Amino acid sequence: MFVCLGNICRSPLAEAIFKRQVADLDLSDKIKCDSSGTSNYHIGEDPDHRTVTNALKNGLRLDHKGQQFKVEHFALYDYIIAMDQSNLEDILLLQEAHRAYEFGLMKMRQFDNLGKGSDVPDPYFGGPQGFQHVFEILDRCNKHFLDYLIKKHALIQ
Ligand code: 4NP
């Protein structure tokens, strides 16, 4: 489960990029993913039009409706990947409040060889170049995350 604040910019893009990488390696029957936001700002909405336009420029069509991250998701996903530190802290607060299931919470850029551990910047209030920057970060991180999953779970023999 990829998580950002609004679920209209970063996390639906992370989901779409990851699905394509998973499909390219014929792993779609073994790895499922989704995305959500910590806020309730954009429930039911399509991704931000700037994210959609930028994704199309990179050959990717987004198919997602905004949803809020819920306590039930803890039990449904093996990995919860937060885009930034505030998303991570909001998820932890929810877990503590509900004494929810132990889960694999990570930050997306833990898998980045450039800028390891930092935040995926929120492009919402910036210009179009921010969307391409985010695309490149997510593409890179997801490749490394997928490599990690393949090795950890012996997904390719
Ligand atoms: P996201 O970006 O968390 O990457 O989806 C944002 C989208 C909406 C808002 C903030 C960030 N907002 O304040 O509505």
PDB file of C-alpha atoms and ligand atoms in Angstrom:
ATOM      1  CA  MET A   1       0.000   0.000   0.000  1.00  0.00           C
ATOM      2  CA  PHE A   2       1.562   3.287  -1.151  1.00  0.00           C
ATOM      3  CA  VAL A   3       0.485   6.227   1.017  1.00  0.00           C
ATOM      4  CA  CYS A   4       0.735  10.007   0.614  1.00  0.00           C
ATOM      5  CA  LEU A   5      -1.416  12.883   1.900  1.00  0.00           C
ATOM      6  CA  GLY A   6      -4.053  13.441  -0.782  1.00  0.00           C
ATOM      7  CA  ASN A   7      -3.826  10.221  -2.845  1.00  0.00           C
ATOM      8  CA  ILE A   8      -4.028  12.285  -6.028  1.00  0.00           C
ATOM      9  CA  CYS A   9      -0.342  12.995  -6.838  1.00  0.00           C
ATOM     10  CA  ARG A  10       2.422  10.806  -5.436  1.00  0.00           C
ATOM     11  CA  SER A  11       0.857   7.550  -4.246  1.00  0.00           C
ATOM     12  CA  PRO A  12      -1.409   6.822  -7.269  1.00  0.00           C
ATOM     13  CA  LEU A  13       1.632   7.413  -9.450  1.00  0.00           C
ATOM     14  CA  ALA A  14       3.752   5.093  -7.285  1.00  0.00           C
ATOM     15  CA  GLU A  15       1.007   2.467  -7.636  1.00  0.00           C
ATOM     16  CA  ALA A  16       0.856   2.763 -11.434  1.00  0.00           C
ATOM     17  CA  ILE A  17       4.636   2.712 -11.898  1.00  0.00           C
ATOM     18  CA  PHE A  18       4.979  -0.292  -9.598  1.00  0.00           C
ATOM     19  CA  LYS A  19       2.185  -2.199 -11.360  1.00  0.00           C
ATOM     20  CA  ARG A  20       3.927  -1.701 -14.681  1.00  0.00           C
ATOM     21  CA  GLN A  21       7.281  -2.874 -13.318  1.00  0.00           C
ATOM     22  CA  VAL A  22       5.613  -5.900 -11.713  1.00  0.00           C
ATOM     23  CA  ALA A  23       3.814  -6.758 -14.977  1.00  0.00           C
ATOM     24  CA  ASP A  24       7.039  -6.377 -16.978  1.00  0.00           C
ATOM     25  CA  LEU A  25       8.541  -9.147 -14.833  1.00  0.00           C
ATOM     26  CA  ASP A  26       5.401 -11.325 -15.083  1.00  0.00           C
ATOM     27  CA  LEU A  27       4.778 -11.054 -11.345  1.00  0.00           C
ATOM     28  CA  SER A  28       1.256  -9.606 -11.393  1.00  0.00           C
ATOM     29  CA  ASP A  29      -0.250 -12.797  -9.953  1.00  0.00           C
ATOM     30  CA  LYS A  30       2.164 -12.659  -6.992  1.00  0.00           C
ATOM     31  CA  ILE A  31       2.280  -8.956  -6.115  1.00  0.00           C
ATOM     32  CA  LYS A  32      -0.770  -6.739  -5.651  1.00  0.00           C
ATOM     33  CA  CYS A  33      -0.709  -3.094  -4.694  1.00  0.00           C
ATOM     34  CA  ASP A  34      -2.979  -0.138  -4.055  1.00  0.00           C
ATOM     35  CA  SER A  35      -2.631   3.460  -2.871  1.00  0.00           C
ATOM     36  CA  SER A  36      -4.323   5.777  -0.396  1.00  0.00           C
ATOM     37  CA  GLY A  37      -3.972   9.100   1.411  1.00  0.00           C
ATOM     38  CA  THR A  38      -3.783   9.924   5.102  1.00  0.00           C
ATOM     39  CA  SER A  39      -6.279  12.775   4.571  1.00  0.00           C
ATOM     40  CA  ASN A  40      -9.910  12.677   3.499  1.00  0.00           C
ATOM     41  CA  TYR A  41      -9.456  15.622   1.093  1.00  0.00           C
ATOM     42  CA  HIS A  42      -9.871  13.813  -2.225  1.00  0.00           C
ATOM     43  CA  ILE A  43     -11.919  10.678  -1.594  1.00  0.00           C
ATOM     44  CA  GLY A  44     -13.467   9.372  -4.823  1.00  0.00           C
ATOM     45  CA  GLU A  45     -11.528  11.789  -7.019  1.00  0.00           C
ATOM     46  CA  ASP A  46      -9.371  11.058 -10.041  1.00  0.00           C
ATOM     47  CA  PRO A  47      -5.646  11.768  -9.721  1.00  0.00           C
ATOM     48  CA  ASP A  48      -4.564  15.405 -10.128  1.00  0.00           C
ATOM     49  CA  HIS A  49      -4.661  16.398 -13.832  1.00  0.00           C
ATOM     50  CA  ARG A  50      -0.975  17.395 -13.710  1.00  0.00           C
ATOM     51  CA  THR A  51      -0.033  13.937 -12.441  1.00  0.00           C
ATOM     52  CA  VAL A  52      -2.192  12.368 -15.167  1.00  0.00           C
ATOM     53  CA  THR A  53      -0.591  14.508 -17.914  1.00  0.00           C
ATOM     54  CA  ASN A  54       2.917  13.830 -16.712  1.00  0.00           C
ATOM     55  CA  ALA A  55       2.271  10.089 -16.382  1.00  0.00           C
ATOM     56  CA  LEU A  56       0.935   9.983 -19.962  1.00  0.00           C
ATOM     57  CA  LYS A  57       4.120  11.711 -21.158  1.00  0.00           C
ATOM     58  CA  ASN A  58       5.947   8.770 -19.597  1.00  0.00           C
ATOM     59  CA  GLY A  59       3.619   6.251 -21.260  1.00  0.00           C
ATOM     60  CA  LEU A  60       1.553   5.457 -18.196  1.00  0.00           C
ATOM     61  CA  ARG A  61      -2.234   5.692 -17.803  1.00  0.00           C
ATOM     62  CA  LEU A  62      -3.510   6.148 -14.237  1.00  0.00           C
ATOM     63  CA  ASP A  63      -6.610   4.279 -13.136  1.00  0.00           C
ATOM     64  CA  HIS A  64      -7.376   5.113  -9.517  1.00  0.00           C
ATOM     65  CA  LYS A  65      -9.955   6.871  -7.345  1.00  0.00           C
ATOM     66  CA  GLY A  66      -8.818   8.634  -4.171  1.00  0.00           C
ATOM     67  CA  GLN A  67      -9.304   6.741  -0.918  1.00  0.00           C
ATOM     68  CA  GLN A  68      -8.275   7.381   2.663  1.00  0.00           C
ATOM     69  CA  PHE A  69      -5.874   5.056   4.461  1.00  0.00           C
ATOM     70  CA  LYS A  70      -7.907   3.080   7.015  1.00  0.00           C
ATOM     71  CA  VAL A  71      -7.022   0.991  10.041  1.00  0.00           C
ATOM     72  CA  GLU A  72      -8.301  -2.111   8.191  1.00  0.00           C
ATOM     73  CA  HIS A  73      -5.484  -1.700   5.676  1.00  0.00           C
ATOM     74  CA  PHE A  74      -2.895  -2.713   8.282  1.00  0.00           C
ATOM     75  CA  ALA A  75      -4.044  -6.315   8.125  1.00  0.00           C
ATOM     76  CA  LEU A  76      -4.459  -6.361   4.368  1.00  0.00           C
ATOM     77  CA  TYR A  77      -0.979  -5.287   3.227  1.00  0.00           C
ATOM     78  CA  ASP A  78       2.457  -6.733   3.974  1.00  0.00           C
ATOM     79  CA  TYR A  79       4.171  -3.432   3.192  1.00  0.00           C
ATOM     80  CA  ILE A  80       2.968   0.110   3.758  1.00  0.00           C
ATOM     81  CA  ILE A  81       5.157   2.582   1.920  1.00  0.00           C
ATOM     82  CA  ALA A  82       4.915   6.211   3.052  1.00  0.00           C
ATOM     83  CA  MET A  83       5.952   8.973   0.681  1.00  0.00           C
ATOM     84  CA  ASP A  84       7.226  11.338   3.369  1.00  0.00           C
ATOM     85  CA  GLN A  85       7.922  11.671   7.073  1.00  0.00           C
ATOM     86  CA  SER A  86       4.571  13.250   7.931  1.00  0.00           C
ATOM     87  CA  ASN A  87       2.692  10.443   6.142  1.00  0.00           C
ATOM     88  CA  LEU A  88       4.792   7.947   8.105  1.00  0.00           C
ATOM     89  CA  GLU A  89       4.023   9.648  11.418  1.00  0.00           C
ATOM     90  CA  ASP A  90       0.293   9.833  10.650  1.00  0.00           C
ATOM     91  CA  ILE A  91       0.250   6.111   9.873  1.00  0.00           C
ATOM     92  CA  LEU A  92       2.074   5.339  13.134  1.00  0.00           C
ATOM     93  CA  LEU A  93      -0.415   7.441  15.121  1.00  0.00           C
ATOM     94  CA  LEU A  94      -3.284   5.492  13.589  1.00  0.00           C
ATOM     95  CA  GLN A  95      -1.568   2.224  14.410  1.00  0.00           C
ATOM     96  CA  GLU A  96      -0.962   3.270  18.016  1.00  0.00           C
ATOM     97  CA  ALA A  97      -4.507   4.568  18.468  1.00  0.00           C
ATOM     98  CA  HIS A  98      -5.974   1.277  17.283  1.00  0.00           C
ATOM     99  CA  ARG A  99      -3.237  -1.041  18.572  1.00  0.00           C
ATOM    100  CA  ALA A 100      -3.325  -2.387  15.070  1.00  0.00           C
ATOM    101  CA  TYR A 101      -1.536  -5.321  13.533  1.00  0.00           C
ATOM    102  CA  GLU A 102       2.293  -5.160  13.260  1.00  0.00           C
ATOM    103  CA  PHE A 103       3.206  -4.222   9.768  1.00  0.00           C
ATOM    104  CA  GLY A 104       6.054  -3.395   7.437  1.00  0.00           C
ATOM    105  CA  LEU A 105       6.037   0.387   7.404  1.00  0.00           C
ATOM    106  CA  MET A 106       8.751   1.946   5.288  1.00  0.00           C
ATOM    107  CA  LYS A 107       9.577   5.233   3.619  1.00  0.00           C
ATOM    108  CA  MET A 108       9.644   5.155  -0.160  1.00  0.00           C
ATOM    109  CA  ARG A 109      13.070   6.753  -0.445  1.00  0.00           C
ATOM    110  CA  GLN A 110      14.588   4.159   1.822  1.00  0.00           C
ATOM    111  CA  PHE A 111      14.881   2.405  -1.561  1.00  0.00           C
ATOM    112  CA  ASP A 112      16.503   5.361  -3.313  1.00  0.00           C
ATOM    113  CA  ASN A 113      20.196   5.234  -4.164  1.00  0.00           C
ATOM    114  CA  LEU A 114      20.066   9.036  -4.596  1.00  0.00           C
ATOM    115  CA  GLY A 115      18.766  10.915  -1.535  1.00  0.00           C
ATOM    116  CA  LYS A 116      18.241   7.757   0.518  1.00  0.00           C
ATOM    117  CA  GLY A 117      15.696   8.150   3.317  1.00  0.00           C
ATOM    118  CA  SER A 118      14.516  11.626   2.367  1.00  0.00           C
ATOM    119  CA  ASP A 119      10.949  12.608   1.501  1.00  0.00           C
ATOM    120  CA  VAL A 120       9.292  12.224  -1.888  1.00  0.00           C
ATOM    121  CA  PRO A 121       8.589  15.955  -2.362  1.00  0.00           C
ATOM    122  CA  ASP A 122       4.950  16.950  -2.571  1.00  0.00           C
ATOM    123  CA  PRO A 123       4.459  18.427  -6.074  1.00  0.00           C
ATOM    124  CA  TYR A 124       0.931  19.712  -5.372  1.00  0.00           C
ATOM    125  CA  PHE A 125       1.802  23.365  -4.784  1.00  0.00           C
ATOM    126  CA  GLY A 126       4.646  23.566  -7.336  1.00  0.00           C
ATOM    127  CA  GLY A 127       5.145  23.728 -11.112  1.00  0.00           C
ATOM    128  CA  PRO A 128       5.141  21.006 -13.800  1.00  0.00           C
ATOM    129  CA  GLN A 129       8.832  20.171 -13.383  1.00  0.00           C
ATOM    130  CA  GLY A 130       8.032  18.925  -9.877  1.00  0.00           C
ATOM    131  CA  PHE A 131       5.803  16.218 -11.337  1.00  0.00           C
ATOM    132  CA  GLN A 132       8.555  14.866 -13.578  1.00  0.00           C
ATOM    133  CA  HIS A 133      10.986  14.975 -10.657  1.00  0.00           C
ATOM    134  CA  VAL A 134       8.555  12.904  -8.581  1.00  0.00           C
ATOM    135  CA  PHE A 135       8.068  10.487 -11.487  1.00  0.00           C
ATOM    136  CA  GLU A 136      11.806   9.857 -11.704  1.00  0.00           C
ATOM    137  CA  ILE A 137      12.177   9.373  -7.950  1.00  0.00           C
ATOM    138  CA  LEU A 138       9.294   6.899  -7.829  1.00  0.00           C
ATOM    139  CA  ASP A 139      10.487   4.997 -10.880  1.00  0.00           C
ATOM    140  CA  ARG A 140      13.916   4.567  -9.288  1.00  0.00           C
ATOM    141  CA  CYS A 141      12.648   3.677  -5.797  1.00  0.00           C
ATOM    142  CA  ASN A 142      10.108   1.173  -7.082  1.00  0.00           C
ATOM    143  CA  LYS A 143      12.741  -0.683  -9.101  1.00  0.00           C
ATOM    144  CA  HIS A 144      14.817  -1.110  -5.966  1.00  0.00           C
ATOM    145  CA  PHE A 145      11.781  -1.992  -3.852  1.00  0.00           C
ATOM    146  CA  LEU A 146      10.787  -4.658  -6.375  1.00  0.00           C
ATOM    147  CA  ASP A 147      14.335  -6.088  -6.394  1.00  0.00           C
ATOM    148  CA  TYR A 148      14.166  -6.214  -2.594  1.00  0.00           C
ATOM    149  CA  LEU A 149      10.833  -8.091  -2.667  1.00  0.00           C
ATOM    150  CA  ILE A 150      12.053 -10.531  -5.310  1.00  0.00           C
ATOM    151  CA  LYS A 151      15.111 -11.427  -3.228  1.00  0.00           C
ATOM    152  CA  LYS A 152      13.361 -11.436   0.145  1.00  0.00           C
ATOM    153  CA  HIS A 153      10.447 -13.603  -0.985  1.00  0.00           C
ATOM    154  CA  ALA A 154      12.318 -15.613  -3.648  1.00  0.00           C
ATOM    155  CA  LEU A 155       9.771 -14.555  -6.265  1.00  0.00           C
ATOM    156  CA  ILE A 156      11.917 -15.479  -9.252  1.00  0.00           C
ATOM    157  CA  GLN A 157      13.599 -18.898  -9.248  1.00  0.00           C
TER     158      GLN A 157
HETATM  159  P1  4NP B   1      -0.294  14.013  -2.669  1.00  0.00           P
HETATM  160  O1  4NP B   1      -0.339  15.608  -2.945  1.00  0.00           O
HETATM  161  O2  4NP B   1      -0.239  13.853  -1.175  1.00  0.00           O
HETATM  162  O3  4NP B   1       0.974  13.594  -3.334  1.00  0.00           O
HETATM  163  O4  4NP B   1      -1.542  13.431  -3.299  1.00  0.00           O
HETATM  164  C1  4NP B   1      -1.283  16.447  -2.350  1.00  0.00           C
HETATM  165  C2  4NP B   1      -2.561  16.497  -2.854  1.00  0.00           C
HETATM  166  C3  4NP B   1      -3.497  17.341  -2.281  1.00  0.00           C
HETATM  167  C4  4NP B   1      -3.136  18.156  -1.223  1.00  0.00           C
HETATM  168  C5  4NP B   1      -1.845  18.107  -0.722  1.00  0.00           C
HETATM  169  C6  4NP B   1      -0.922  17.247  -1.286  1.00  0.00           C
HETATM  170  N1  4NP B   1      -4.093  19.057  -0.647  1.00  0.00           N
HETATM  171  O5  4NP B   1      -3.721  19.824   0.253  1.00  0.00           O
HETATM  172  O6  4NP B   1      -5.264  19.040  -1.073  1.00  0.00           O
END
